[in-house]
Amino acid sequence: AGTMMAAVLCRAVLGAPAGFLPLLPRGLSLSAPRETVIVERWWKVPLSKKGREPRIKHPRFRVFRLVEDLKHQPKEPLELILTEPVEDVGNRGETIFVHRSFGRNHLLFRNRAVYASPENKKIFEEENRLREVGKLPRLQSHSGMKTVRFLKNCTLEIGVNECDQWELTKEIVCRHFLRNLGVVVPPQALTLPEEPITQLGSYWCDITVSSPLRLPAS
């Protein structure tokens, strides 16, 4: 019944005047094809005489064989330019090649990337040039972002010996960073409070990765 209804509808559409679209029965819809399939005739059509139509009315000339199904071909990755740092993907201004669904649903839809058009490439090339000459602040590297994300969730605990006088210095803090957290912090990248730390308590220390980061220490 469904095949007969489709055939009747096709005849109605073909025989209708231009601009006329019949009402569709419930459960039946028309949509434009979104994929391409390449076929060729199984039987070669013989050449017709000059001025005559090709002799293709025989049923065997309506038999086709599949040459290529473009629907199942691997699609080219999407070329995008990031507009902000994206974890495990890249930094702002980087050109990336990602799967189409990920690029459209997670990057373009959220305004985290733009298409790598010639105009957009020129804009980000100029931005990178200004960063190199120092007119714009440098961006944090991908490893720097991961380091900052790790340190933000850490609290450094330092034990001291029972004695009358002691002072927490940069060297002691850097040594405990390596021992407790496995992070190498150079003394020049560490900033302690201006007042000497000589009593037990909770304090803040600033670590410079690419930009200053404040970390609690106790």
Short mmCIF file of N, CA and C in Angstrom, two decimals, residues 91-169:
data_model
loop_
_atom_site.label_atom_id
_atom_site.label_comp_id
_atom_site.label_asym_id
_atom_site.label_seq_id
_atom_site.Cartn_x
_atom_site.Cartn_y
_atom_site.Cartn_z
N ASN A 91 45.40 26.15 21.54
CA ASN A 91 45.34 27.48 22.12
C ASN A 91 44.69 28.44 21.13
N ARG A 92 44.42 29.64 21.56
CA ARG A 92 43.80 30.64 20.70
C ARG A 92 44.70 30.94 19.50
N GLY A 93 44.09 31.01 18.33
CA GLY A 93 44.83 31.33 17.12
C GLY A 93 45.42 30.14 16.41
N GLU A 94 45.35 28.95 17.00
CA GLU A 94 45.91 27.75 16.36
C GLU A 94 44.91 27.19 15.35
N THR A 95 45.44 26.72 14.22
CA THR A 95 44.62 26.06 13.20
C THR A 95 44.59 24.57 13.49
N ILE A 96 43.41 24.01 13.58
CA ILE A 96 43.25 22.60 13.94
C ILE A 96 42.39 21.90 12.89
N PHE A 97 42.52 20.59 12.84
CA PHE A 97 41.69 19.74 11.97
C PHE A 97 40.98 18.74 12.88
N VAL A 98 39.67 18.83 12.95
CA VAL A 98 38.88 18.00 13.85
C VAL A 98 37.75 17.34 13.08
N HIS A 99 37.14 16.33 13.73
CA HIS A 99 35.98 15.67 13.14
C HIS A 99 34.84 16.67 12.99
N ARG A 100 34.05 16.50 11.95
CA ARG A 100 33.02 17.48 11.63
C ARG A 100 31.99 17.64 12.75
N SER A 101 31.56 16.54 13.33
CA SER A 101 30.55 16.64 14.38
C SER A 101 31.11 17.35 15.62
N PHE A 102 32.35 17.06 15.98
CA PHE A 102 32.96 17.72 17.14
C PHE A 102 33.15 19.21 16.86
N GLY A 103 33.60 19.53 15.65
CA GLY A 103 33.82 20.93 15.32
C GLY A 103 32.54 21.75 15.32
N ARG A 104 31.47 21.19 14.78
CA ARG A 104 30.21 21.94 14.71
C ARG A 104 29.51 22.02 16.06
N ASN A 105 29.47 20.91 16.80
CA ASN A 105 28.67 20.85 18.03
C ASN A 105 29.39 21.42 19.24
N HIS A 106 30.71 21.30 19.30
CA HIS A 106 31.44 21.69 20.51
C HIS A 106 32.30 22.94 20.32
N LEU A 107 32.64 23.29 19.11
CA LEU A 107 33.51 24.45 18.90
C LEU A 107 32.77 25.60 18.23
N LEU A 108 32.22 25.37 17.04
CA LEU A 108 31.52 26.44 16.33
C LEU A 108 30.25 26.86 17.07
N PHE A 109 29.49 25.90 17.55
CA PHE A 109 28.23 26.21 18.22
C PHE A 109 28.46 27.04 19.49
N ARG A 110 29.57 26.83 20.18
CA ARG A 110 29.87 27.54 21.42
C ARG A 110 30.78 28.74 21.20
N ASN A 111 30.99 29.12 19.94
CA ASN A 111 31.84 30.27 19.60
C ASN A 111 33.26 30.11 20.12
N ARG A 112 33.75 28.88 20.15
CA ARG A 112 35.12 28.63 20.59
C ARG A 112 36.07 28.50 19.41
N ALA A 113 35.52 28.57 18.20
CA ALA A 113 36.34 28.46 16.99
C ALA A 113 35.58 29.09 15.84
N VAL A 114 36.33 29.40 14.78
CA VAL A 114 35.74 29.93 13.54
C VAL A 114 36.32 29.14 12.38
N TYR A 115 35.66 29.23 11.23
CA TYR A 115 36.16 28.55 10.05
C TYR A 115 37.49 29.18 9.62
N ALA A 116 38.37 28.34 9.09
CA ALA A 116 39.69 28.81 8.67
C ALA A 116 39.61 29.41 7.27
N SER A 117 38.83 30.48 7.15
CA SER A 117 38.72 31.18 5.87
C SER A 117 39.93 32.09 5.69
N PRO A 118 40.22 32.52 4.47
CA PRO A 118 41.37 33.43 4.26
C PRO A 118 41.27 34.69 5.10
N GLU A 119 40.06 35.23 5.28
CA GLU A 119 39.90 36.44 6.08
C GLU A 119 40.24 36.18 7.54
N ASN A 120 39.74 35.07 8.10
CA ASN A 120 40.03 34.76 9.50
C ASN A 120 41.51 34.44 9.70
N LYS A 121 42.13 33.79 8.73
CA LYS A 121 43.56 33.50 8.85
C LYS A 121 44.37 34.79 8.93
N LYS A 122 44.01 35.79 8.13
CA LYS A 122 44.74 37.06 8.16
C LYS A 122 44.57 37.75 9.51
N ILE A 123 43.36 37.68 10.08
CA ILE A 123 43.12 38.32 11.37
C ILE A 123 44.00 37.71 12.45
N PHE A 124 44.06 36.39 12.52
CA PHE A 124 44.84 35.74 13.57
C PHE A 124 46.34 35.80 13.29
N GLU A 125 46.74 35.84 12.03
CA GLU A 125 48.15 36.04 11.72
C GLU A 125 48.62 37.40 12.20
N GLU A 126 47.80 38.43 12.02
CA GLU A 126 48.15 39.76 12.51
C GLU A 126 48.19 39.77 14.04
N GLU A 127 47.27 39.07 14.67
CA GLU A 127 47.27 39.00 16.13
C GLU A 127 48.53 38.31 16.65
N ASN A 128 48.94 37.22 16.01
CA ASN A 128 50.16 36.52 16.42
C ASN A 128 51.39 37.39 16.20
N ARG A 129 51.38 38.18 15.14
CA ARG A 129 52.52 39.07 14.89
C ARG A 129 52.63 40.12 15.98
N LEU A 130 51.49 40.66 16.42
CA LEU A 130 51.51 41.65 17.50
C LEU A 130 51.97 41.03 18.82
N ARG A 131 51.66 39.76 19.03
CA ARG A 131 52.13 39.10 20.25
C ARG A 131 53.64 38.91 20.22
N GLU A 132 54.17 38.60 19.05
CA GLU A 132 55.61 38.38 18.94
C GLU A 132 56.41 39.65 19.18
N VAL A 133 55.88 40.80 18.77
CA VAL A 133 56.60 42.06 18.97
C VAL A 133 56.30 42.68 20.34
N GLY A 134 55.43 42.04 21.13
CA GLY A 134 55.17 42.51 22.48
C GLY A 134 54.04 43.50 22.62
N LYS A 135 53.28 43.75 21.56
CA LYS A 135 52.16 44.69 21.66
C LYS A 135 50.92 44.05 22.26
N LEU A 136 50.89 42.73 22.29
CA LEU A 136 49.81 42.00 22.94
C LEU A 136 50.43 40.99 23.90
N PRO A 137 49.77 40.70 25.03
CA PRO A 137 50.34 39.72 25.97
C PRO A 137 50.41 38.33 25.35
N ARG A 138 51.47 37.61 25.72
CA ARG A 138 51.63 36.26 25.20
C ARG A 138 50.61 35.31 25.82
N LEU A 139 50.21 34.32 25.04
CA LEU A 139 49.25 33.34 25.52
C LEU A 139 49.96 32.24 26.29
N GLN A 140 49.24 31.65 27.21
CA GLN A 140 49.80 30.54 27.97
C GLN A 140 49.86 29.29 27.11
N SER A 141 50.94 28.54 27.23
CA SER A 141 51.09 27.32 26.46
C SER A 141 50.13 26.25 26.96
N HIS A 142 49.99 25.19 26.15
CA HIS A 142 49.07 24.11 26.53
C HIS A 142 49.55 23.42 27.80
N SER A 143 50.84 23.17 27.92
CA SER A 143 51.36 22.55 29.14
C SER A 143 51.23 23.49 30.33
N GLY A 144 51.37 24.79 30.08
CA GLY A 144 51.19 25.76 31.17
C GLY A 144 49.77 25.76 31.70
N MET A 145 48.79 25.64 30.79
CA MET A 145 47.39 25.59 31.22
C MET A 145 47.12 24.35 32.06
N LYS A 146 47.69 23.21 31.68
CA LYS A 146 47.49 21.99 32.46
C LYS A 146 48.16 22.10 33.83
N THR A 147 49.33 22.75 33.87
CA THR A 147 50.00 22.94 35.15
C THR A 147 49.19 23.83 36.08
N VAL A 148 48.65 24.92 35.54
CA VAL A 148 47.83 25.83 36.35
C VAL A 148 46.59 25.11 36.85
N ARG A 149 45.95 24.32 36.00
CA ARG A 149 44.74 23.60 36.40
C ARG A 149 45.05 22.60 37.51
N PHE A 150 46.23 21.97 37.45
CA PHE A 150 46.62 21.02 38.49
C PHE A 150 46.90 21.73 39.81
N LEU A 151 47.64 22.84 39.74
CA LEU A 151 48.02 23.53 40.97
C LEU A 151 46.83 24.19 41.66
N LYS A 152 45.82 24.59 40.89
CA LYS A 152 44.65 25.24 41.50
C LYS A 152 43.90 24.29 42.42
N ASN A 153 44.03 23.00 42.20
CA ASN A 153 43.33 22.01 43.02
C ASN A 153 44.23 21.42 44.10
N CYS A 154 45.38 22.03 44.33
CA CYS A 154 46.34 21.47 45.29
C CYS A 154 46.48 22.39 46.50
N THR A 155 46.78 21.79 47.63
CA THR A 155 47.14 22.51 48.86
C THR A 155 48.43 21.89 49.38
N LEU A 156 49.43 22.71 49.58
CA LEU A 156 50.74 22.23 50.01
C LEU A 156 50.83 22.29 51.54
N GLU A 157 51.12 21.16 52.14
CA GLU A 157 51.30 21.08 53.59
C GLU A 157 52.77 20.86 53.90
N ILE A 158 53.28 21.68 54.80
CA ILE A 158 54.71 21.65 55.15
C ILE A 158 54.81 21.44 56.66
N GLY A 159 55.53 20.41 57.05
CA GLY A 159 55.75 20.15 58.47
C GLY A 159 57.04 20.79 58.95
N VAL A 160 57.05 21.26 60.18
CA VAL A 160 58.23 21.89 60.77
C VAL A 160 58.59 21.17 62.06
N ASN A 161 59.88 21.24 62.38
CA ASN A 161 60.35 20.62 63.62
C ASN A 161 59.97 21.48 64.82
N GLU A 162 59.82 20.82 65.95
CA GLU A 162 59.50 21.54 67.17
C GLU A 162 60.75 22.24 67.68
N CYS A 163 60.77 23.53 67.50
CA CYS A 163 61.90 24.33 67.98
C CYS A 163 61.39 25.72 68.30
N ASP A 164 62.21 26.47 68.98
CA ASP A 164 61.77 27.81 69.41
C ASP A 164 61.66 28.76 68.23
N GLN A 165 62.64 28.76 67.33
CA GLN A 165 62.66 29.70 66.23
C GLN A 165 62.81 28.96 64.90
N TRP A 166 62.02 29.32 63.93
CA TRP A 166 62.13 28.78 62.58
C TRP A 166 61.49 29.79 61.61
N GLU A 167 61.86 29.69 60.37
CA GLU A 167 61.32 30.58 59.33
C GLU A 167 61.17 29.79 58.04
N LEU A 168 60.03 29.95 57.40
CA LEU A 168 59.75 29.25 56.14
C LEU A 168 60.32 30.06 54.99
N THR A 169 61.28 29.48 54.27
CA THR A 169 61.95 30.18 53.18
C THR A 169 61.50 29.61 51.83
#
